[in-house]
Coordinates of C-alpha atoms in Angstrom, one line a residue:
X1360 CA -15.2 17.1 7.1
X1361 CA -17.4 18.2 4.7
X1362 CA -16.5 21.8 6.0
X1363 CA -12.7 20.8 5.5
X1364 CA -13.4 20.0 1.8
X1365 CA -14.9 23.1 1.0
X1366 CA -12.2 24.9 2.0
X1367 CA -8.9 22.3 0.5
X1368 CA -10.8 21.0 -2.9
X1369 CA -12.8 24.1 -4.3
X1370 CA -10.7 26.9 -3.4
X1371 CA -9.7 27.0 -7.0
X1372 CA -12.9 26.9 -8.4
X1373 CA -14.3 29.3 -6.4
X1374 CA -12.1 31.7 -7.4
X1375 CA -13.6 31.1 -10.9
X1376 CA -17.0 33.7 -10.4
X1377 CA -13.7 36.6 -10.2
X1378 CA -12.2 36.4 -13.6
X1379 CA -14.4 33.3 -16.1
X1380 CA -18.1 35.3 -16.9
X1381 CA -15.4 39.3 -17.5
X1382 CA -13.5 36.8 -20.1
X1383 CA -15.8 36.2 -22.3
X1384 CA -16.6 39.6 -23.1
X1385 CA -13.3 41.4 -22.4
X1386 CA -11.6 41.3 -25.6
X1387 CA -14.3 42.3 -28.1
X1388 CA -14.5 39.1 -29.8
X1389 CA -18.0 38.3 -28.0
X1390 CA -20.4 40.7 -28.4
X1391 CA -22.6 42.1 -25.5
X1392 CA -25.8 41.7 -25.9
X1393 CA -28.8 40.7 -24.0
X1394 CA -29.1 36.6 -26.8
X1395 CA -25.4 36.4 -25.4
X1396 CA -25.5 36.9 -22.3
X1397 CA -28.4 34.5 -22.1
X1398 CA -26.8 31.8 -24.4
X1399 CA -22.7 31.9 -22.3
X1400 CA -25.2 31.7 -18.7
X1401 CA -26.8 28.5 -20.4
X1402 CA -23.0 27.2 -21.1
X1403 CA -21.8 27.9 -18.0
X1404 CA -24.6 26.3 -16.2
X1405 CA -24.4 23.4 -18.2
X1406 CA -20.5 23.2 -18.4
X1407 CA -20.5 23.4 -14.3
X1408 CA -23.2 19.9 -14.5
X1409 CA -22.5 18.3 -17.2
X1410 CA -17.9 18.7 -16.5
X1411 CA -18.0 18.9 -12.8
X1412 CA -21.0 17.2 -11.9
X1413 CA -22.5 14.1 -14.0
X1414 CA -18.5 13.2 -14.5
X1415 CA -16.2 13.9 -11.6
X1416 CA -18.9 14.1 -8.8
X1417 CA -20.8 11.5 -9.9
X1418 CA -18.2 9.3 -12.3
X1419 CA -14.8 9.6 -11.6
X1420 CA -14.9 9.8 -7.8
X1421 CA -15.9 6.5 -8.2
X1422 CA -12.0 5.8 -9.5
X1423 CA -10.1 5.5 -6.6
X1424 CA -6.5 3.7 -5.9
X1425 CA -7.3 2.3 -2.2
X1426 CA -9.5 5.4 -1.2
X1427 CA -7.0 7.8 -3.2
X1428 CA -7.5 9.8 -6.1
X1429 CA -5.5 12.0 -8.8
X1430 CA -4.0 11.9 -12.1
X1431 CA -1.2 9.2 -10.8
X1432 CA -3.6 7.3 -9.0
X1433 CA -5.4 7.0 -12.0
X1434 CA -1.9 6.3 -13.8
X1435 CA -1.4 3.6 -12.0
X1436 CA -5.5 2.3 -11.9
X1437 CA -5.1 1.8 -15.5
X1438 CA -2.0 0.6 -16.1
X1439 CA -2.5 -2.0 -13.9
X1440 CA -6.1 -2.6 -15.7
X1441 CA -4.1 -3.3 -19.4
X1442 CA -1.1 -5.2 -17.3
X1443 CA -1.6 -7.9 -20.3
X1444 CA -0.9 -5.0 -23.0
X1445 CA 2.4 -4.3 -22.2
X1446 CA 2.2 -2.3 -25.3
X1447 CA -0.8 -0.1 -24.6
X1448 CA 0.9 0.5 -20.9
X1449 CA 3.4 1.5 -22.1
X1450 CA 1.3 4.6 -24.3
X1451 CA -0.4 4.7 -21.4
X1452 CA 2.1 6.1 -19.0
X1453 CA 3.2 8.0 -21.6
X1454 CA 0.3 10.1 -21.6
X1455 CA 0.0 9.8 -17.8
X1456 CA 3.2 11.3 -16.9
X1457 CA 2.6 13.9 -19.7
X1458 CA -0.5 15.1 -17.9
X1459 CA 1.4 15.1 -14.7
X1460 CA 3.9 16.8 -16.3
X1461 CA 1.2 19.6 -17.5
X1462 CA -0.4 19.6 -14.2
X1463 CA 3.1 21.5 -12.9
X1464 CA 2.3 24.1 -15.6
X1465 CA -1.5 24.3 -14.1
X1466 CA 0.1 24.7 -10.9
X1467 CA 1.8 28.0 -12.1
X1468 CA -1.0 29.5 -13.6
X1469 CA -3.8 29.1 -11.2
X1470 CA -2.1 31.4 -7.9
X1471 CA -0.9 34.1 -10.4
X1472 CA -4.6 34.5 -12.4
X1473 CA -5.9 34.1 -8.9
X1474 CA -4.5 36.4 -6.9
X1475 CA -3.8 38.6 -9.2
X1476 CA -7.7 39.1 -10.2
X1477 CA -8.5 39.3 -6.7
X1478 CA -6.7 42.3 -5.9
X1479 CA -7.4 44.0 -9.7
X1480 CA -10.7 44.7 -7.7
X1481 CA -8.1 47.9 -6.8
X1482 CA -9.0 49.2 -10.3
X1483 CA -12.8 49.2 -8.9
X1484 CA -12.3 51.3 -5.7
X1485 CA -10.1 53.6 -6.6
X1486 CA -8.4 53.9 -10.1
X1487 CA -5.5 55.6 -9.4
X1488 CA -4.3 52.3 -7.5
X1489 CA -3.9 50.8 -10.8
X1490 CA 0.0 50.5 -11.0
X1491 CA 0.0 49.3 -7.5
X1492 CA -1.7 45.8 -8.4
X1493 CA 1.1 44.1 -10.0
X1494 CA 3.9 44.8 -7.3
X1495 CA 0.5 43.8 -4.1
X1496 CA 0.4 40.5 -6.2
X1497 CA 3.7 39.8 -6.0
X1498 CA 3.5 41.0 -2.1
X1499 CA 1.1 38.4 -1.1
X1500 CA 2.1 35.1 -3.5
X1501 CA 5.8 35.7 -1.6
X1502 CA 4.4 35.6 1.5
X1503 CA 2.3 32.7 1.0
X1504 CA 6.0 30.9 -0.6
X1505 CA 7.9 32.4 2.6
X1506 CA 5.5 30.8 5.6
X1507 CA 4.8 27.3 3.3
X1508 CA 8.1 25.6 5.3
X1509 CA 5.8 26.2 8.6
X1510 CA 2.9 23.6 7.3
X1511 CA -0.9 24.7 6.5
X1512 CA -1.5 22.7 10.2
X1513 CA -2.0 26.6 11.6
X1514 CA -4.0 28.6 9.2
X1515 CA -5.8 25.4 7.6
X1516 CA -8.7 24.9 10.5
X1517 CA -9.5 29.0 8.5
X1518 CA -9.6 27.5 5.0
X1519 CA -13.0 25.5 5.8
X1520 CA -14.7 28.5 7.3
X1521 CA -12.9 31.4 4.7
X1522 CA -13.8 29.7 1.5
X1523 CA -17.8 28.8 3.2
X1524 CA -17.9 32.9 3.9
X1525 CA -17.1 33.0 0.4
X1526 CA -19.4 30.7 -0.9
X1527 CA -22.3 32.8 0.6
X1528 CA -21.0 35.8 -0.1
X1529 CA -21.3 35.2 -3.9
X1530 CA -24.2 34.2 -3.4
X1531 CA -26.1 36.9 -2.1
X1532 CA -24.0 38.9 -4.5
X1533 CA -25.5 37.0 -6.7
X1534 CA -29.4 36.7 -5.8
X1535 CA -29.4 40.8 -5.0
X1536 CA -28.8 40.9 -8.7
X1537 CA -30.8 38.3 -9.7
X1538 CA -34.1 39.8 -7.8
X1539 CA -34.0 42.7 -10.4
X1540 CA -34.5 40.0 -13.3
X1541 CA -35.5 37.0 -12.2
X1542 CA -36.0 35.9 -16.3
X1543 CA -32.1 35.9 -16.4
X1544 CA -32.8 32.3 -14.8
X1545 CA -34.6 31.3 -17.9
X1546 CA -30.8 30.4 -19.3
X1547 CA -30.7 27.6 -17.2
X1548 CA -32.6 26.2 -20.1
X1549 CA -30.6 23.9 -22.6
X1550 CA -31.9 25.6 -25.4
X1551 CA -30.0 28.8 -24.9
X1552 CA -26.8 27.0 -25.2
X1553 CA -28.4 25.2 -28.5
X1554 CA -29.4 28.0 -29.7
X1555 CA -26.3 30.8 -29.5
X1556 CA -23.9 28.0 -30.6
X1557 CA -26.6 27.1 -33.9
X1558 CA -26.7 30.9 -34.4
X1559 CA -23.5 32.4 -33.9
X1560 CA -21.1 29.3 -34.2
X1561 CA -17.5 30.9 -34.4
X1562 CA -18.6 33.4 -31.5
X1563 CA -19.9 30.3 -29.3
X1564 CA -16.4 28.6 -30.2
X1565 CA -14.0 31.5 -29.2
X1566 CA -16.8 31.7 -26.2
X1567 CA -16.1 28.4 -25.4
X1568 CA -12.4 29.3 -24.4
X1569 CA -13.0 31.4 -21.9
X1570 CA -16.2 29.7 -20.5
X1571 CA -14.0 26.7 -19.4
X1572 CA -12.4 28.5 -16.6
X1573 CA -15.9 28.2 -14.6
X1574 CA -14.6 24.3 -14.1
X1575 CA -11.0 25.3 -13.5
X1576 CA -9.8 23.2 -9.8
X1577 CA -12.4 20.4 -11.6
X1578 CA -9.4 18.0 -11.1
X1579 CA -8.6 18.8 -7.3
X1580 CA -12.4 16.9 -6.6
X1581 CA -10.4 13.7 -7.5
X1582 CA -6.8 15.0 -6.4
X1583 CA -8.2 15.6 -2.8
X1584 CA -10.6 12.1 -2.7
X1585 CA -7.9 10.5 -0.1
X1586 CA -7.9 13.7 2.3
X1587 CA -11.7 14.0 2.5
X1588 CA -13.2 11.2 0.9
X1589 CA -16.3 11.2 -1.7
X1590 CA -19.2 11.7 0.5
X1591 CA -18.1 14.8 2.0
X1592 CA -16.8 16.1 -1.6
X1593 CA -20.0 15.1 -3.0
X1594 CA -22.4 17.0 -0.3
X1595 CA -20.0 19.9 -0.5
X1596 CA -20.6 20.8 -4.1
X1597 CA -24.5 19.4 -4.3
X1598 CA -25.5 21.7 -1.3
X1599 CA -23.2 25.0 -1.8
X1600 CA -21.0 25.3 -4.0
X1601 CA -22.5 25.1 -7.3
X1602 CA -25.5 26.8 -5.9
X1603 CA -23.1 29.5 -5.2
X1604 CA -21.3 29.3 -8.1
X1605 CA -24.2 29.4 -10.6
X1606 CA -26.4 32.1 -8.4
X1607 CA -23.0 34.5 -8.7
X1608 CA -22.8 34.0 -12.5
X1609 CA -26.5 34.5 -13.0
X1610 CA -26.0 37.6 -10.8
X1611 CA -23.3 39.3 -13.0
X1612 CA -25.7 38.0 -16.3
X1613 CA -28.1 40.3 -14.7
X1614 CA -26.1 43.3 -13.8
X1615 CA -24.7 43.9 -17.4
X1616 CA -28.3 43.5 -19.1
X1617 CA -29.2 46.0 -17.1
X1618 CA -25.5 48.0 -17.0
X1619 CA -23.7 46.6 -19.7
X1620 CA -21.2 49.5 -19.5
X1621 CA -19.9 47.4 -16.2
X1622 CA -18.3 44.6 -18.2
X1623 CA -14.7 45.3 -17.7
X1624 CA -15.1 43.9 -14.2
X1625 CA -18.7 42.2 -13.6
X1626 CA -17.2 40.7 -9.9
X1627 CA -16.5 43.6 -8.4
X1628 CA -19.5 46.0 -10.1
X1629 CA -21.9 44.1 -7.9
X1630 CA -21.0 44.9 -5.0
X1631 CA -22.1 48.3 -3.3
X1632 CA -19.3 51.3 -3.3
X1633 CA -19.2 50.6 0.9
X1634 CA -18.8 46.5 0.6
X1635 CA -15.6 46.6 -2.0
X1636 CA -12.4 47.1 0.2
X1637 CA -13.8 44.1 2.8
X1638 CA -14.3 42.0 -0.5
X1639 CA -11.0 43.2 -2.1
X1640 CA -9.7 41.7 1.5
X1641 CA -12.4 38.4 0.9
X1642 CA -10.9 37.3 -2.3
X1643 CA -7.3 37.6 -1.4
X1644 CA -7.8 35.8 1.4
X1645 CA -9.7 33.4 -0.8
X1646 CA -7.2 32.9 -4.0
X1647 CA -4.5 32.7 -1.2
X1648 CA -6.2 29.7 0.0
X1649 CA -7.0 28.5 -3.8
X1650 CA -3.0 28.6 -4.1
X1651 CA -2.8 26.7 -1.5
X1652 CA -4.7 24.1 -2.2
X1653 CA -2.7 24.1 -5.6
X1654 CA 0.8 24.2 -3.9
X1655 CA 0.0 21.7 -1.6
X1656 CA -1.3 19.7 -4.3
X1657 CA 2.1 20.1 -6.5
X1658 CA 4.1 19.3 -3.6
X1659 CA 2.3 15.9 -3.1
X1660 CA 2.6 15.1 -6.8
X1661 CA 6.3 15.0 -6.8
X1662 CA 6.7 13.2 -3.7
X1663 CA 4.3 10.7 -5.7
X1664 CA 6.8 11.3 -8.7
X1665 CA 9.8 10.6 -7.0
X1666 CA 8.5 7.2 -5.9
X1667 CA 7.3 6.0 -8.5
X1668 CA 10.9 6.6 -9.8
X1669 CA 9.9 9.6 -12.6
X1670 CA 12.1 12.2 -10.7
X1671 CA 15.3 12.2 -8.6
X1672 CA 15.1 12.2 -4.8
X1673 CA 14.3 15.8 -3.0
X1674 CA 14.3 16.9 0.4
X1675 CA 11.4 16.1 2.6
X1676 CA 10.5 18.0 5.4
X1677 CA 7.7 16.6 7.5
X1678 CA 5.2 20.2 8.5
X1679 CA 3.6 18.3 10.9
X1680 CA 4.0 15.2 13.3
X1681 CA 0.2 13.7 12.5
X1682 CA -0.5 14.3 9.2
X1683 CA 1.8 12.2 6.7
X1684 CA 0.3 13.8 4.2
X1685 CA 1.5 17.5 5.4
X1686 CA 4.7 17.4 3.4
X1687 CA 7.1 20.4 1.9
X1688 CA 10.2 20.1 -0.3
X1689 CA 12.3 23.3 -0.4
X1690 CA 13.1 22.9 -4.0
X1691 CA 9.5 22.8 -5.7
X1692 CA 8.2 25.7 -3.3
X1693 CA 10.9 27.8 -4.8
X1694 CA 10.7 26.5 -7.9
X1695 CA 7.3 27.2 -8.0
X1696 CA 7.5 31.0 -7.2
X1697 CA 10.5 31.8 -9.7
X1698 CA 7.8 30.5 -12.4
X1699 CA 4.4 32.3 -10.8
X1700 CA 6.2 35.6 -10.0
X1701 CA 7.7 35.6 -14.2
X1702 CA 4.1 34.8 -15.4
X1703 CA 2.4 37.9 -13.2
X1704 CA 5.4 40.4 -14.5
X1705 CA 4.9 38.9 -17.8
X1706 CA 1.3 38.5 -18.1
X1707 CA 0.8 41.9 -16.0
X1708 CA -3.0 41.1 -15.7
X1709 CA -5.5 38.2 -15.3
X1710 CA -7.1 38.9 -18.7
X1711 CA -3.8 38.2 -20.6
X1712 CA -2.9 35.0 -17.7
X1713 CA -7.0 33.5 -18.9
X1714 CA -5.3 33.4 -22.5
X1715 CA -2.6 31.2 -20.8
X1716 CA -4.6 29.0 -19.1
X1717 CA -8.0 26.6 -20.4
X1718 CA -4.7 24.7 -22.2
X1719 CA -3.4 23.5 -18.9
X1720 CA -6.5 22.7 -17.5
X1721 CA -8.3 20.7 -20.8
X1722 CA -5.1 18.9 -21.5
X1723 CA -5.5 17.4 -18.2
X1724 CA -9.4 16.9 -18.3
X1725 CA -9.2 15.3 -22.1
X1726 CA -6.2 12.8 -19.7
X1727 CA -7.9 12.1 -17.1
X1728 CA -11.2 11.3 -19.6
X1729 CA -8.7 8.4 -21.4
X1730 CA -7.7 7.2 -18.9
X1731 CA -10.8 6.2 -16.6
X1732 CA -12.0 4.1 -20.3
X1733 CA -9.1 2.2 -19.7
X1734 CA -10.1 1.1 -16.4
X1735 CA -13.8 1.1 -16.4
X1736 CA -12.7 -1.4 -19.8
X1737 CA -10.5 -3.4 -18.3
X1738 CA -10.3 -2.7 -15.2
X1739 CA -14.0 -3.0 -13.8
X1740 CA -14.8 -5.1 -16.9
X1741 CA -17.9 -3.8 -17.8
X1742 CA -18.9 -4.1 -21.6
X1743 CA -17.3 -2.1 -24.7
X1744 CA -20.3 -0.1 -25.8
X1745 CA -21.1 0.9 -22.0
X1746 CA -18.0 1.9 -22.0
X1747 CA -17.2 3.7 -24.5
X1748 CA -20.9 5.3 -24.0
X1749 CA -19.9 6.6 -20.3
X1750 CA -16.5 8.6 -21.5
X1751 CA -17.2 9.3 -24.7
X1752 CA -19.6 11.8 -24.0
X1753 CA -17.2 13.4 -22.1
X1754 CA -14.4 12.8 -24.3
X1755 CA -16.1 14.3 -27.4
X1756 CA -17.1 17.9 -24.8
X1757 CA -13.3 18.1 -23.3
X1758 CA -12.2 17.5 -27.0
X1759 CA -14.1 20.8 -28.3
X1760 CA -12.7 23.4 -24.8
X1761 CA -9.3 21.6 -25.1
X1762 CA -9.5 22.5 -29.6
X1763 CA -11.2 26.4 -28.4
X1764 CA -8.4 27.1 -26.4
X1765 CA -5.9 26.1 -28.7
X1766 CA -6.1 28.7 -30.8
X1767 CA -4.9 30.8 -28.0
X1768 CA -1.8 29.5 -27.8
X1769 CA 0.3 32.4 -29.2
X1770 CA -2.2 34.6 -26.5
X1771 CA -0.7 32.4 -23.6
X1772 CA -1.0 29.6 -24.0
X1773 CA 2.3 28.4 -24.5
X1774 CA 3.8 29.6 -20.9
X1775 CA 2.1 26.0 -19.1
X1776 CA 2.3 24.2 -22.7
X1777 CA 6.3 25.2 -22.0
X1778 CA 6.6 24.6 -18.2
X1779 CA 4.7 21.3 -19.2
X1780 CA 7.4 20.1 -21.9
X1781 CA 10.5 20.8 -19.9
X1782 CA 9.1 18.4 -16.7
X1783 CA 7.8 15.3 -18.8
X1784 CA 11.8 16.4 -20.7
X1785 CA 12.9 15.8 -16.7
X1786 CA 10.7 12.9 -15.7
X1787 CA 11.4 11.1 -18.8
X1788 CA 15.3 11.6 -18.8
X1789 CA 15.4 10.4 -15.4
X1790 CA 13.3 7.9 -15.9
X1791 CA 15.1 6.2 -19.0
X1792 CA 18.7 6.9 -17.7
X1793 CA 17.7 5.2 -14.2
X1794 CA 16.5 1.7 -16.6
X1795 CA 20.2 2.8 -18.6
X1796 CA 22.3 2.7 -15.4
X1797 CA 20.4 -0.3 -14.1
X1798 CA 21.0 -2.0 -17.0
X1799 CA 24.8 -1.4 -16.6
X1800 CA 24.4 -2.3 -12.9
X1801 CA 23.1 -5.7 -13.6
X1802 CA 24.8 -6.5 -16.7
X1803 CA 28.4 -6.0 -14.3
X1804 CA 27.4 -7.3 -11.0
X1805 CA 27.3 -11.0 -9.7
X1806 CA 24.7 -13.7 -8.6
X1807 CA 24.6 -12.6 -5.1
X1808 CA 24.1 -16.3 -3.4
X1809 CA 26.7 -17.6 -6.0
X1810 CA 29.1 -15.0 -4.1
X1811 CA 28.6 -15.7 -0.8
X1812 CA 28.8 -19.2 -1.8
X1813 CA 31.9 -18.7 -3.1
X1814 CA 32.8 -16.2 0.0
X1815 CA 32.3 -18.9 2.5
X1816 CA 34.7 -21.4 1.4
X1817 CA 37.3 -19.3 2.6
X1818 CA 35.4 -16.7 5.2
X1819 CA 36.6 -13.5 6.4
X1820 CA 37.0 -12.2 9.6
X1821 CA 33.3 -11.1 11.4
X1822 CA 33.0 -8.4 13.6
X1823 CA 30.2 -7.6 16.0
X1824 CA 26.8 -5.7 14.9
X1825 CA 25.0 -5.7 11.5
X1826 CA 25.4 -4.9 7.9
X1827 CA 23.0 -3.2 6.1
X1828 CA 22.9 -3.3 2.7
X1829 CA 21.1 -1.1 0.0
X1830 CA 21.1 -2.7 -3.1
X1831 CA 19.0 -1.2 -5.8
X1832 CA 18.1 -4.8 -7.1
X1833 CA 17.6 -8.1 -4.8
X1834 CA 19.2 -11.1 -6.0
X1835 CA 22.4 -9.2 -7.0
X1836 CA 25.6 -8.3 -4.9
X1837 CA 25.6 -5.0 -3.6
X1838 CA 28.6 -2.7 -4.7
X1839 CA 28.8 -1.8 -1.7
X1840 CA 29.7 -5.8 -0.4
X1841 CA 32.3 -5.9 -2.8
X1842 CA 34.4 -2.5 -1.6
X1843 CA 34.0 -4.1 2.0
X1844 CA 35.4 -7.1 1.4
X1845 CA 37.9 -5.6 -0.9
X1846 CA 39.0 -2.8 1.7
X1847 CA 38.8 -3.9 4.5
X1848 CA 38.5 -7.6 4.4
X1849 CA 35.5 -8.4 7.3
X1850 CA 32.3 -9.3 7.3
X1851 CA 29.8 -8.1 10.3
X1852 CA 28.0 -11.2 12.1
X1853 CA 24.5 -10.4 10.2
X1854 CA 24.0 -9.0 6.9
X1855 CA 20.5 -7.5 6.0
X1856 CA 21.3 -7.2 1.6
X1857 CA 18.1 -4.4 1.6
X1858 CA 16.0 -3.8 -1.6
X1859 CA 13.4 -1.0 -1.7
X1860 CA 10.5 -1.1 -4.1
X1861 CA 7.7 1.9 -4.4
X1862 CA 4.4 0.3 -6.2
X1863 CA 1.9 2.0 -7.8
X1864 CA -1.2 1.5 -4.8
X1865 CA -1.2 4.4 -2.5
X1866 CA -0.6 2.3 0.8
X1867 CA 1.3 -0.4 1.6
X1868 CA 0.3 -2.0 5.8
X1869 CA 3.1 -3.0 8.0
X1870 CA 1.6 -6.5 7.6
X1871 CA 2.9 -6.3 3.9
X1872 CA 6.0 -4.5 4.4
X1873 CA 8.4 -6.8 5.0
X1874 CA 9.6 -10.0 2.9
X1875 CA 12.7 -12.1 4.4
X1876 CA 14.6 -14.9 2.3
X1877 CA 17.4 -16.6 4.2
X1878 CA 20.8 -17.1 2.7
X1879 CA 22.4 -19.1 5.0
X1880 CA 25.6 -17.5 7.2
X1881 CA 23.9 -15.4 8.9
X1882 CA 22.4 -13.6 6.1
X1883 CA 19.3 -12.7 4.8
X1884 CA 17.6 -10.8 1.8
X1885 CA 14.8 -8.9 2.7
X1886 CA 12.9 -6.6 0.5
X1887 CA 10.8 -3.2 1.6
X1888 CA 7.1 -2.4 0.1
X1889 CA 6.6 1.2 -0.1
X1890 CA 3.5 2.2 -2.1
X1891 CA 3.9 5.9 -3.7
X1892 CA 2.3 7.7 -0.6
X1893 CA 4.1 5.8 2.1
X1894 CA 7.2 7.4 3.4
X1895 CA 10.0 5.3 2.9
X1896 CA 11.5 5.1 6.6
X1897 CA 14.3 1.7 6.1
X1898 CA 15.2 1.5 10.0
X1899 CA 11.3 2.1 10.9
X1900 CA 10.4 -1.2 8.6
X1901 CA 13.7 -3.2 8.8
X1902 CA 12.5 -3.4 13.1
X1903 CA 9.6 -5.8 11.6
X1904 CA 12.2 -8.2 11.6
X1905 CA 12.1 -8.6 15.4
X1906 CA 11.5 -12.3 15.7
X1907 CA 12.2 -13.3 12.8
X1908 CA 15.2 -15.0 13.4
X1909 CA 17.4 -11.9 12.9
X1910 CA 20.0 -9.9 15.3
X1911 CA 18.9 -6.1 15.0
X1912 CA 20.3 -3.9 17.7
X1913 CA 19.8 -1.2 16.3
X1914 CA 23.3 0.6 18.2
X1915 CA 25.3 -1.9 16.6
X1916 CA 23.9 -1.8 12.6
X1917 CA 25.3 0.0 10.4
X1918 CA 24.1 0.9 6.6
X1919 CA 26.3 0.6 3.3
X1920 CA 25.3 2.9 0.3
X1921 CA 26.8 2.7 -3.6
X1922 CA 27.2 6.3 -4.0
X1923 CA 27.4 5.9 -8.2
X1924 CA 28.8 8.6 -10.7
X1925 CA 27.6 8.4 -14.1
X1926 CA 29.7 8.7 -16.7
X1927 CA 27.8 9.8 -20.4
X1928 CA 29.3 8.4 -23.5
X1929 CA 28.5 8.3 -26.6
X1930 CA 26.6 4.7 -28.1
X1931 CA 23.1 3.6 -27.3
X1932 CA 21.0 4.9 -24.8
X1933 CA 19.9 8.8 -25.1
X1934 CA 21.3 11.4 -27.1
X1935 CA 24.2 12.5 -25.2
X1936 CA 22.9 16.3 -24.1
X1937 CA 20.5 13.9 -22.2
X1938 CA 22.6 12.1 -20.8
X1939 CA 24.6 14.9 -19.6
X1940 CA 21.2 16.4 -18.1
X1941 CA 20.2 13.1 -16.4
X1942 CA 24.2 12.9 -15.1
X1943 CA 23.1 16.2 -13.5
X1944 CA 20.0 15.3 -12.0
X1945 CA 21.8 12.7 -10.5
X1946 CA 24.7 14.7 -9.1
X1947 CA 21.8 16.7 -7.4
X1948 CA 19.6 14.4 -6.1
X1949 CA 19.3 14.4 -2.6
X1950 CA 20.9 11.8 -0.6
X1951 CA 19.6 8.2 -0.1
X1952 CA 20.6 7.8 3.2
X1953 CA 18.1 10.7 3.9
X1954 CA 15.6 9.9 1.8
X1955 CA 15.9 6.4 3.0
X1956 CA 15.4 8.5 6.6
X1957 CA 18.7 6.0 7.6
X1958 CA 20.9 7.5 10.7
X1959 CA 23.5 10.0 9.8
X1960 CA 26.3 8.4 11.8
X1961 CA 25.6 4.7 11.0
X1962 CA 25.6 5.4 7.2
X1963 CA 29.1 4.4 4.9
X1964 CA 29.0 5.3 1.8
X1965 CA 31.2 3.8 -1.2
X1966 CA 31.6 5.1 -4.8
X1967 CA 31.5 4.1 -7.9
X1968 CA 31.0 4.9 -11.5
X1969 CA 28.9 3.6 -14.2
X1970 CA 29.3 4.5 -17.6
X1971 CA 25.4 5.4 -19.8

């Protein structure tokens, strides 16, 4: 498990040495001097210690939602903790969804900067190959996205060993240069960081915007907790990952003290000439693994957002018969690919992309810290003072890094913000549109119990088999039933009125999957419960009704759904352009039958128009 965690969890943060230290001195804002090198290394060491070791590894990994981590899991924990404070809960939900939207901006920048910085080693190995860096980067990324549909199971077993080799190489490269100047290790002392900040506050503030790149990928620690558990993630960090990163950064610093002319790409300049091409190959493999982890996370986050009602249904393909978490979403895959290609072509170098990188990371770090406070205070019931002390220090650190990155907005930081803003607009438009639809359907709906009583006063003809009517809300008469009685004038022998509910917990077991309520005349109200990581398989869930008085023959069961057509109208609700956007999203959503895993040859869809 620890080996697997090294491969999946630490791929992103493990490739930071390719560009993080270089970016501090790349633009000339931070003069290259021994004093500044010591100050920057000290800030990097204490950033890794405070942000990753103390905040994420020791504190935030404790905030698990039934073993699951990540921003959506944290959002669910925080919103449940303040369930008795509706106004605060609404604000936290908004904040969490904004963080989720910004994550997609991060998901675009990470593969672009990681692969580009690896391939840029060609500039050091053979300066004449400079013009091939961007095309080769695009080739690598294209191949990566093309193989997504086959799943990660076939290549995933190589992630751990390859990334472990990468960290060992990082350590060896660093040790060689530290050996030539062991005094560089004194930079671990915090007084060098404090001296740098106090003596050159303006320069230090600018440097922080690049220093934060050494902790990009820290969110993955929390997001991947459900796959590996806390212990392997902590063990991997303290035993291999952090020591390798620190040694490599200090090795780069030691080399620059002796050879300041190598500041244009200190990582590759550390390597002997004979090792450059193998190192470029290993770095490319490591960045592909880092990108893979983020792409997989984007699939997972999208699926969770769909389950929680913030995105329309999408086609979800399972790439493994054993691992439910291994999924592939074609729309997300190619949407990410287009944005990443745009980023590589638009920026053209890792230095320009680095300006765009930090802001998305620091926003998500701030949001995670904020929500951690509410989990500790209201969920774990710790005293206010202790809760504030536990998160207040981290909030100040995160906010400082965020402020340092704000100045880079016009240099490229706008790119992930634009992506995040577009995603936030889509998420909120879908959520509000669904609420408007539900309100309209509820206003026009007939109470189910009363309707059935009226029907059975003079019952229609009954036919063999079971009819499953899918309804958004329990207790209301589905439109599909009304249309079926109006046009076919029959009722099945057994009728199940099924509503599917998704909850803010990752998993709901089979023991709590089905709720059954008899309505009389062989009619039943069924409520199916799924967590945001469960796959909503309705036929499989209905099998749990066997032995509870419900006749259910798979070959004689038909599924009736309402296919709603959204009609935007002027008046209350959203602005007209957002209603049209929602109508378009609703029209292009994947079929409910596919999403709920209904058998295609047993589904009957009946249309209805809904004005919002």
